[in-house]
Amino acid sequence: KVEARDVAQLVEFTANVEANKVNSIAPQAPVRIREIKVEVGQQVTAGQALVIMDNTNLNQVKLQLDNNRLEFQRIDELYKVGGCSKSQWDQMKTQLEVLESNYNNMVENTTLRSPINGVVSARNYDNGDLYGSQPVLVVQQISPVKLIINVNEQYFKEVKVGMPIENITLDAYPGEVFTGKVSIVYPTLDVATRTFPVEVKIDNGNQRVRPGMFARVTLDFGNANHVCVPDQAIVKQNGSGDRFVYVVGADNRVSFNKVELGRRIGAEYEVISGVDPGSTVVVFGQTLLAAGKKVNILN
């Protein structure tokens, strides 16, 4: 005889650890690399110079900019005393602003800096190489890291941004438990899998958790009052993934009930639907039964 009881609604999902941010460090145009100042695995800070590119083009633009600034000063003085027209002044001012913009852009593309605090995860060139299609360096922010899990549709109303996650385990650290929280709940579902992505972040201040590690994330949806049946009562139908339980009726005839299973709890299964509380289920001899057969209960 089986009864209902409160069952913790713990659901496990798997994911690969990802960096919170990934930045490719590269110039806009093919230029020779003068110096790479960091190595793979090195910690870097936002604004730190990572790569120095050839500055020949930068120096040429700097000369043009200095000349235009002198020209603009002369035009500006003439304009103030009525020696030139407003249109001439505007034209020279525009040229100067364009050159200043180009120069600032070339400065950024000559000394390549890290936009984030992170760790260098890849280096694709050596000093003296001509930059091609791959980034010179890749910098990843790993404090925090994130996990993207695909959660079943039935839990869409339950998952909220800021929801604490108390049970995250990693194959790299057997026996240890990490914590995190939900940072993003994606607003749409995948029509094929009926799941929606959820982003979970781990602070990872000590940087022990690294991108690429395999993780298991357990979400706690509270308790639900469900029937629990012995695992011996579950019958798997050949050729399908359906599960069934033989339930003895009031007239001692059995019905072959399709069940929806939840968690496995020790030697029992949580049954979400298919068996009512107080039912009597068959735990031995199912191969001798069929729906509608009458049984004698010996114990």
mmCIF file of C-alpha atoms in Angstrom:
data_model
loop_
_atom_site.group_PDB
_atom_site.id
_atom_site.type_symbol
_atom_site.label_atom_id
_atom_site.label_comp_id
_atom_site.label_asym_id
_atom_site.label_seq_id
_atom_site.Cartn_x
_atom_site.Cartn_y
_atom_site.Cartn_z
ATOM 1 C CA LYS A 1 0.000 0.000 0.000
ATOM 2 C CA VAL A 2 1.418 3.386 -0.980
ATOM 3 C CA GLU A 3 0.798 6.829 0.460
ATOM 4 C CA ALA A 4 1.592 10.440 -0.439
ATOM 5 C CA ARG A 5 4.187 12.481 1.393
ATOM 6 C CA ASP A 6 6.120 15.715 0.959
ATOM 7 C CA VAL A 7 8.923 15.228 -1.564
ATOM 8 C CA ALA A 8 11.648 17.810 -2.153
ATOM 9 C CA GLN A 9 11.440 18.963 -5.773
ATOM 10 C CA LEU A 10 15.122 18.840 -6.624
ATOM 11 C CA VAL A 11 15.859 18.819 -10.356
ATOM 12 C CA GLU A 12 19.369 18.340 -11.749
ATOM 13 C CA PHE A 13 20.643 19.922 -14.951
ATOM 14 C CA THR A 14 24.036 19.657 -16.606
ATOM 15 C CA ALA A 15 26.127 22.363 -18.252
ATOM 16 C CA ASN A 16 29.651 23.328 -19.249
ATOM 17 C CA VAL A 17 31.311 26.189 -17.391
ATOM 18 C CA GLU A 18 31.754 29.306 -19.559
ATOM 19 C CA ALA A 19 33.697 32.524 -19.045
ATOM 20 C CA ASN A 20 31.537 35.482 -18.094
ATOM 21 C CA LYS A 21 33.084 37.524 -20.939
ATOM 22 C CA VAL A 22 35.408 36.635 -23.795
ATOM 23 C CA ASN A 23 37.332 39.341 -25.674
ATOM 24 C CA SER A 24 39.403 38.897 -28.828
ATOM 25 C CA ILE A 25 42.362 41.280 -28.852
ATOM 26 C CA ALA A 26 43.142 42.348 -32.433
ATOM 27 C CA PRO A 27 43.759 45.487 -34.537
ATOM 28 C CA GLN A 28 41.390 46.654 -37.274
ATOM 29 C CA ALA A 29 43.818 46.077 -40.153
ATOM 30 C CA PRO A 30 46.721 43.726 -40.984
ATOM 31 C CA VAL A 31 49.758 45.226 -39.237
ATOM 32 C CA ARG A 32 53.031 43.705 -38.082
ATOM 33 C CA ILE A 33 53.179 42.821 -34.396
ATOM 34 C CA ARG A 34 56.044 44.561 -32.624
ATOM 35 C CA GLU A 35 55.641 43.109 -29.118
ATOM 36 C CA ILE A 36 53.261 40.834 -27.224
ATOM 37 C CA LYS A 37 53.609 41.806 -23.578
ATOM 38 C CA VAL A 38 51.737 38.908 -21.884
ATOM 39 C CA GLU A 39 51.646 35.116 -21.954
ATOM 40 C CA VAL A 40 48.866 32.529 -21.795
ATOM 41 C CA GLY A 41 47.630 32.084 -18.226
ATOM 42 C CA GLN A 42 48.664 35.566 -17.117
ATOM 43 C CA GLN A 43 46.186 37.705 -15.197
ATOM 44 C CA VAL A 44 45.480 41.094 -16.798
ATOM 45 C CA THR A 45 43.523 44.161 -15.726
ATOM 46 C CA ALA A 46 41.177 46.439 -17.655
ATOM 47 C CA GLY A 47 43.210 49.035 -19.574
ATOM 48 C CA GLN A 48 46.482 47.091 -19.405
ATOM 49 C CA ALA A 49 48.609 47.228 -22.589
ATOM 50 C CA LEU A 50 48.797 43.728 -24.038
ATOM 51 C CA VAL A 51 50.137 44.108 -27.584
ATOM 52 C CA ILE A 52 52.205 46.790 -29.347
ATOM 53 C CA MET A 53 51.702 46.920 -33.112
ATOM 54 C CA ASP A 54 53.934 48.601 -35.700
ATOM 55 C CA ASN A 55 53.519 52.387 -35.387
ATOM 56 C CA THR A 56 54.695 53.551 -38.839
ATOM 57 C CA ASN A 57 51.203 54.526 -39.969
ATOM 58 C CA LEU A 58 50.490 56.117 -36.605
ATOM 59 C CA ASN A 59 53.552 58.375 -36.905
ATOM 60 C CA GLN A 60 52.503 59.489 -40.387
ATOM 61 C CA VAL A 61 49.030 60.416 -39.184
ATOM 62 C CA LYS A 62 50.577 62.233 -36.212
ATOM 63 C CA LEU A 63 52.644 64.423 -38.572
ATOM 64 C CA GLN A 64 49.528 65.233 -40.618
ATOM 65 C CA LEU A 65 47.614 66.049 -37.441
ATOM 66 C CA ASP A 66 50.339 68.381 -36.133
ATOM 67 C CA ASN A 67 50.483 70.217 -39.484
ATOM 68 C CA ASN A 68 46.701 70.616 -39.559
ATOM 69 C CA ARG A 69 46.673 71.970 -36.039
ATOM 70 C CA LEU A 70 49.182 74.653 -37.072
ATOM 71 C CA GLU A 71 47.137 75.433 -40.177
ATOM 72 C CA PHE A 72 43.966 75.699 -38.125
ATOM 73 C CA GLN A 73 45.639 78.063 -35.650
ATOM 74 C CA ARG A 74 46.583 80.385 -38.533
ATOM 75 C CA ILE A 75 43.100 80.212 -40.059
ATOM 76 C CA ASP A 76 41.547 80.798 -36.648
ATOM 77 C CA GLU A 77 43.633 83.935 -36.092
ATOM 78 C CA LEU A 78 42.753 85.239 -39.584
ATOM 79 C CA TYR A 79 39.065 84.482 -38.999
ATOM 80 C CA LYS A 80 39.072 86.457 -35.745
ATOM 81 C CA VAL A 81 40.314 89.562 -37.566
ATOM 82 C CA GLY A 82 38.156 89.022 -40.643
ATOM 83 C CA GLY A 83 40.967 87.638 -42.822
ATOM 84 C CA CYS A 84 39.029 84.549 -43.983
ATOM 85 C CA SER A 85 35.438 83.416 -44.414
ATOM 86 C CA LYS A 86 33.359 81.328 -42.041
ATOM 87 C CA SER A 87 33.175 78.525 -44.647
ATOM 88 C CA GLN A 88 37.000 78.322 -44.808
ATOM 89 C CA TRP A 89 37.181 78.175 -41.015
ATOM 90 C CA ASP A 90 34.484 75.452 -40.903
ATOM 91 C CA GLN A 91 36.265 73.399 -43.578
ATOM 92 C CA MET A 92 39.580 73.480 -41.744
ATOM 93 C CA LYS A 93 37.873 72.707 -38.428
ATOM 94 C CA THR A 94 36.174 69.647 -39.961
ATOM 95 C CA GLN A 95 39.429 68.366 -41.449
ATOM 96 C CA LEU A 96 41.138 68.720 -38.093
ATOM 97 C CA GLU A 97 38.374 66.821 -36.284
ATOM 98 C CA VAL A 98 38.491 63.981 -38.839
ATOM 99 C CA LEU A 99 42.260 63.688 -38.455
ATOM 100 C CA GLU A 100 41.990 63.721 -34.654
ATOM 101 C CA SER A 101 39.412 60.942 -34.808
ATOM 102 C CA ASN A 102 41.584 58.891 -37.166
ATOM 103 C CA TYR A 103 44.615 59.444 -34.960
ATOM 104 C CA ASN A 104 42.795 58.353 -31.770
ATOM 105 C CA ASN A 105 41.528 55.261 -33.568
ATOM 106 C CA MET A 106 45.049 54.382 -34.715
ATOM 107 C CA VAL A 107 46.391 54.870 -31.177
ATOM 108 C CA GLU A 108 43.850 52.293 -29.958
ATOM 109 C CA ASN A 109 44.866 49.933 -32.761
ATOM 110 C CA THR A 110 48.593 50.355 -32.155
ATOM 111 C CA THR A 111 48.595 49.752 -28.407
ATOM 112 C CA LEU A 112 46.010 47.028 -27.814
ATOM 113 C CA ARG A 113 44.634 47.078 -24.269
ATOM 114 C CA SER A 114 42.463 44.671 -22.328
ATOM 115 C CA PRO A 115 38.855 45.854 -21.962
ATOM 116 C CA ILE A 116 38.288 43.605 -18.919
ATOM 117 C CA ASN A 117 39.935 42.071 -15.883
ATOM 118 C CA GLY A 118 40.673 38.497 -16.820
ATOM 119 C CA VAL A 119 43.158 35.840 -17.842
ATOM 120 C CA VAL A 120 44.886 35.334 -21.194
ATOM 121 C CA SER A 121 43.504 32.065 -22.585
ATOM 122 C CA ALA A 122 45.031 32.026 -26.095
ATOM 123 C CA ARG A 123 47.969 33.501 -28.027
ATOM 124 C CA ASN A 124 48.054 32.998 -31.796
ATOM 125 C CA TYR A 125 51.165 34.949 -32.903
ATOM 126 C CA ASP A 126 54.766 35.717 -32.007
ATOM 127 C CA ASN A 127 56.640 39.012 -32.031
ATOM 128 C CA GLY A 128 57.325 40.087 -35.611
ATOM 129 C CA ASP A 129 54.377 38.195 -37.152
ATOM 130 C CA LEU A 130 51.959 39.945 -39.479
ATOM 131 C CA TYR A 131 48.483 39.982 -37.956
ATOM 132 C CA GLY A 132 46.015 37.931 -40.020
ATOM 133 C CA SER A 133 42.529 36.601 -39.399
ATOM 134 C CA GLN A 134 42.878 35.171 -35.873
ATOM 135 C CA PRO A 135 42.966 37.445 -32.821
ATOM 136 C CA VAL A 136 46.404 38.119 -31.405
ATOM 137 C CA LEU A 137 45.190 37.182 -27.893
ATOM 138 C CA VAL A 138 41.997 36.009 -26.228
ATOM 139 C CA VAL A 139 41.164 37.310 -22.754
ATOM 140 C CA GLN A 140 38.474 35.652 -20.643
ATOM 141 C CA GLN A 141 36.816 37.003 -17.525
ATOM 142 C CA ILE A 142 36.525 34.073 -15.107
ATOM 143 C CA SER A 143 35.427 35.932 -11.975
ATOM 144 C CA PRO A 144 32.523 35.258 -12.205
ATOM 145 C CA VAL A 145 31.876 32.291 -14.499
ATOM 146 C CA LYS A 146 28.502 31.254 -15.912
ATOM 147 C CA LEU A 147 26.527 28.125 -16.691
ATOM 148 C CA ILE A 148 23.723 27.892 -19.246
ATOM 149 C CA ILE A 149 21.171 25.226 -18.302
ATOM 150 C CA ASN A 150 18.065 24.245 -20.272
ATOM 151 C CA VAL A 151 15.120 24.020 -17.877
ATOM 152 C CA ASN A 152 11.888 22.157 -18.571
ATOM 153 C CA GLU A 153 8.821 24.175 -19.540
ATOM 154 C CA GLN A 154 6.890 23.131 -16.403
ATOM 155 C CA TYR A 155 9.268 25.191 -14.249
ATOM 156 C CA PHE A 156 9.044 28.411 -16.288
ATOM 157 C CA LYS A 157 7.003 30.244 -13.624
ATOM 158 C CA GLU A 158 9.258 29.028 -10.828
ATOM 159 C CA VAL A 159 12.661 30.277 -12.002
ATOM 160 C CA LYS A 160 13.387 33.923 -11.162
ATOM 161 C CA VAL A 161 16.394 36.215 -11.577
ATOM 162 C CA GLY A 162 18.325 36.289 -8.304
ATOM 163 C CA MET A 163 17.147 32.802 -7.272
ATOM 164 C CA PRO A 164 19.925 31.251 -5.135
ATOM 165 C CA ILE A 165 21.443 27.964 -6.268
ATOM 166 C CA GLU A 166 22.833 26.062 -3.287
ATOM 167 C CA ASN A 167 23.972 22.869 -5.005
ATOM 168 C CA ILE A 168 26.430 23.037 -7.913
ATOM 169 C CA THR A 169 28.919 20.205 -8.293
ATOM 170 C CA LEU A 170 31.868 19.852 -10.649
ATOM 171 C CA ASP A 171 33.504 16.659 -11.873
ATOM 172 C CA ALA A 172 36.870 18.382 -11.349
ATOM 173 C CA TYR A 173 36.209 18.682 -7.589
ATOM 174 C CA PRO A 174 34.479 15.485 -6.361
ATOM 175 C CA GLY A 175 32.643 15.899 -3.080
ATOM 176 C CA GLU A 176 32.677 19.725 -3.137
ATOM 177 C CA VAL A 177 29.566 21.870 -3.479
ATOM 178 C CA PHE A 178 29.564 25.354 -5.013
ATOM 179 C CA THR A 179 26.873 28.029 -4.888
ATOM 180 C CA GLY A 180 25.586 30.578 -7.384
ATOM 181 C CA LYS A 181 22.476 32.450 -8.433
ATOM 182 C CA VAL A 182 20.263 32.866 -11.479
ATOM 183 C CA SER A 183 21.410 35.909 -13.465
ATOM 184 C CA ILE A 184 19.276 35.641 -16.635
ATOM 185 C CA VAL A 185 16.024 33.818 -17.455
ATOM 186 C CA TYR A 186 15.583 33.762 -21.221
ATOM 187 C CA PRO A 187 12.066 34.801 -22.264
ATOM 188 C CA THR A 188 11.419 32.224 -25.005
ATOM 189 C CA LEU A 189 11.285 28.432 -25.181
ATOM 190 C CA ASP A 190 12.796 26.023 -27.677
ATOM 191 C CA VAL A 191 9.820 24.510 -29.531
ATOM 192 C CA ALA A 192 11.717 21.273 -30.199
ATOM 193 C CA THR A 193 12.819 20.514 -26.620
ATOM 194 C CA ARG A 194 10.232 22.550 -24.661
ATOM 195 C CA THR A 195 12.999 24.013 -22.538
ATOM 196 C CA PHE A 196 14.188 27.540 -21.851
ATOM 197 C CA PRO A 197 17.788 28.678 -21.170
ATOM 198 C CA VAL A 198 18.718 29.915 -17.723
ATOM 199 C CA GLU A 199 22.063 31.561 -16.933
ATOM 200 C CA VAL A 200 23.589 30.793 -13.543
ATOM 201 C CA LYS A 201 26.625 32.686 -12.258
ATOM 202 C CA ILE A 202 29.258 31.524 -9.774
ATOM 203 C CA ASP A 203 31.297 34.320 -8.143
ATOM 204 C CA ASN A 204 34.501 32.266 -8.423
ATOM 205 C CA GLY A 205 36.603 34.747 -6.501
ATOM 206 C CA ASN A 206 39.368 32.179 -6.043
ATOM 207 C CA GLN A 207 39.189 31.250 -9.759
ATOM 208 C CA ARG A 208 39.147 27.512 -9.048
ATOM 209 C CA VAL A 209 36.255 27.016 -11.457
ATOM 210 C CA ARG A 210 37.509 27.215 -15.029
ATOM 211 C CA PRO A 211 35.757 27.391 -18.428
ATOM 212 C CA GLY A 212 35.184 23.981 -19.957
ATOM 213 C CA MET A 213 34.585 22.123 -16.685
ATOM 214 C CA PHE A 214 31.500 19.889 -16.524
ATOM 215 C CA ALA A 215 28.931 20.954 -13.926
ATOM 216 C CA ARG A 216 25.697 19.670 -12.424
ATOM 217 C CA VAL A 217 23.224 22.273 -11.208
ATOM 218 C CA THR A 218 20.414 21.282 -8.832
ATOM 219 C CA LEU A 219 17.405 23.604 -8.628
ATOM 220 C CA ASP A 220 15.217 23.448 -5.522
ATOM 221 C CA PHE A 221 11.520 24.037 -6.243
ATOM 222 C CA GLY A 222 10.345 23.359 -2.691
ATOM 223 C CA ASN A 223 8.160 20.387 -1.675
ATOM 224 C CA ALA A 224 5.247 18.638 -3.360
ATOM 225 C CA ASN A 225 2.870 16.062 -1.895
ATOM 226 C CA HIS A 226 3.241 13.015 -4.143
ATOM 227 C CA VAL A 227 2.805 9.274 -3.916
ATOM 228 C CA CYS A 228 6.032 7.257 -3.587
ATOM 229 C CA VAL A 229 6.172 3.653 -4.798
ATOM 230 C CA PRO A 230 8.910 1.007 -4.436
ATOM 231 C CA ASP A 231 11.195 0.802 -7.445
ATOM 232 C CA GLN A 232 10.155 -2.880 -7.759
ATOM 233 C CA ALA A 233 6.669 -1.724 -8.720
ATOM 234 C CA ILE A 234 7.823 0.111 -11.867
ATOM 235 C CA VAL A 235 7.328 -1.766 -15.140
ATOM 236 C CA LYS A 236 9.011 -0.548 -18.322
ATOM 237 C CA GLN A 237 7.134 -1.261 -21.529
ATOM 238 C CA ASN A 238 9.353 -2.696 -24.253
ATOM 239 C CA GLY A 239 9.849 -0.483 -27.293
ATOM 240 C CA SER A 240 9.020 2.788 -25.505
ATOM 241 C CA GLY A 241 10.153 4.922 -22.635
ATOM 242 C CA ASP A 242 6.805 4.657 -20.863
ATOM 243 C CA ARG A 243 6.588 3.400 -17.288
ATOM 244 C CA PHE A 244 3.642 1.542 -15.720
ATOM 245 C CA VAL A 245 2.472 0.254 -12.354
ATOM 246 C CA TYR A 246 0.017 -2.560 -11.672
ATOM 247 C CA VAL A 247 -2.597 -1.229 -9.223
ATOM 248 C CA VAL A 248 -4.988 -3.614 -7.411
ATOM 249 C CA GLY A 249 -8.599 -2.423 -7.504
ATOM 250 C CA ALA A 250 -11.403 -2.922 -4.989
ATOM 251 C CA ASP A 251 -12.438 -6.188 -6.661
ATOM 252 C CA ASN A 252 -8.846 -7.468 -6.586
ATOM 253 C CA ARG A 253 -8.503 -6.940 -10.319
ATOM 254 C CA VAL A 254 -5.362 -5.126 -11.478
ATOM 255 C CA SER A 255 -5.156 -2.096 -13.759
ATOM 256 C CA PHE A 256 -2.024 -1.289 -15.776
ATOM 257 C CA ASN A 257 -1.531 2.399 -14.990
ATOM 258 C CA LYS A 258 0.840 4.589 -16.974
ATOM 259 C CA VAL A 259 2.784 6.770 -14.538
ATOM 260 C CA GLU A 260 4.835 9.952 -14.694
ATOM 261 C CA LEU A 261 7.871 9.584 -12.505
ATOM 262 C CA GLY A 262 9.729 12.268 -10.603
ATOM 263 C CA ARG A 263 12.802 11.743 -8.450
ATOM 264 C CA ARG A 264 14.319 8.475 -7.376
ATOM 265 C CA ILE A 265 14.585 8.503 -3.582
ATOM 266 C CA GLY A 266 16.602 5.569 -2.340
ATOM 267 C CA ALA A 267 14.617 2.432 -3.199
ATOM 268 C CA GLU A 268 11.517 4.400 -4.192
ATOM 269 C CA TYR A 269 10.281 6.571 -7.046
ATOM 270 C CA GLU A 270 8.218 9.707 -6.736
ATOM 271 C CA VAL A 271 5.049 9.322 -8.846
ATOM 272 C CA ILE A 272 3.710 12.610 -10.173
ATOM 273 C CA SER A 273 0.609 11.045 -11.749
ATOM 274 C CA GLY A 274 -0.914 7.628 -12.339
ATOM 275 C CA VAL A 275 -1.255 6.221 -8.806
ATOM 276 C CA ASP A 276 -3.610 7.552 -6.123
ATOM 277 C CA PRO A 277 -2.699 7.732 -2.426
ATOM 278 C CA GLY A 278 -3.791 4.610 -0.539
ATOM 279 C CA SER A 279 -3.507 2.368 -3.596
ATOM 280 C CA THR A 280 -2.154 -1.144 -3.429
ATOM 281 C CA VAL A 281 0.559 -1.801 -6.015
ATOM 282 C CA VAL A 282 2.183 -5.016 -7.199
ATOM 283 C CA VAL A 283 5.892 -5.326 -6.439
ATOM 284 C CA PHE A 284 6.529 -8.938 -7.455
ATOM 285 C CA GLY A 285 5.217 -11.251 -10.172
ATOM 286 C CA GLN A 286 4.301 -8.591 -12.751
ATOM 287 C CA THR A 287 5.365 -10.876 -15.611
ATOM 288 C CA LEU A 288 2.403 -13.123 -14.754
ATOM 289 C CA LEU A 289 -0.111 -10.287 -14.914
ATOM 290 C CA ALA A 290 -2.150 -8.388 -17.494
ATOM 291 C CA ALA A 291 -4.672 -5.593 -17.137
ATOM 292 C CA GLY A 292 -7.977 -6.883 -15.738
ATOM 293 C CA LYS A 293 -6.605 -10.070 -14.170
ATOM 294 C CA LYS A 294 -7.803 -10.980 -10.696
ATOM 295 C CA VAL A 295 -5.233 -11.552 -7.985
ATOM 296 C CA ASN A 296 -5.112 -12.992 -4.510
ATOM 297 C CA ILE A 297 -3.236 -10.832 -2.056
ATOM 298 C CA LEU A 298 -1.166 -13.133 0.135
ATOM 299 C CA ASN A 299 0.327 -10.509 2.455
#
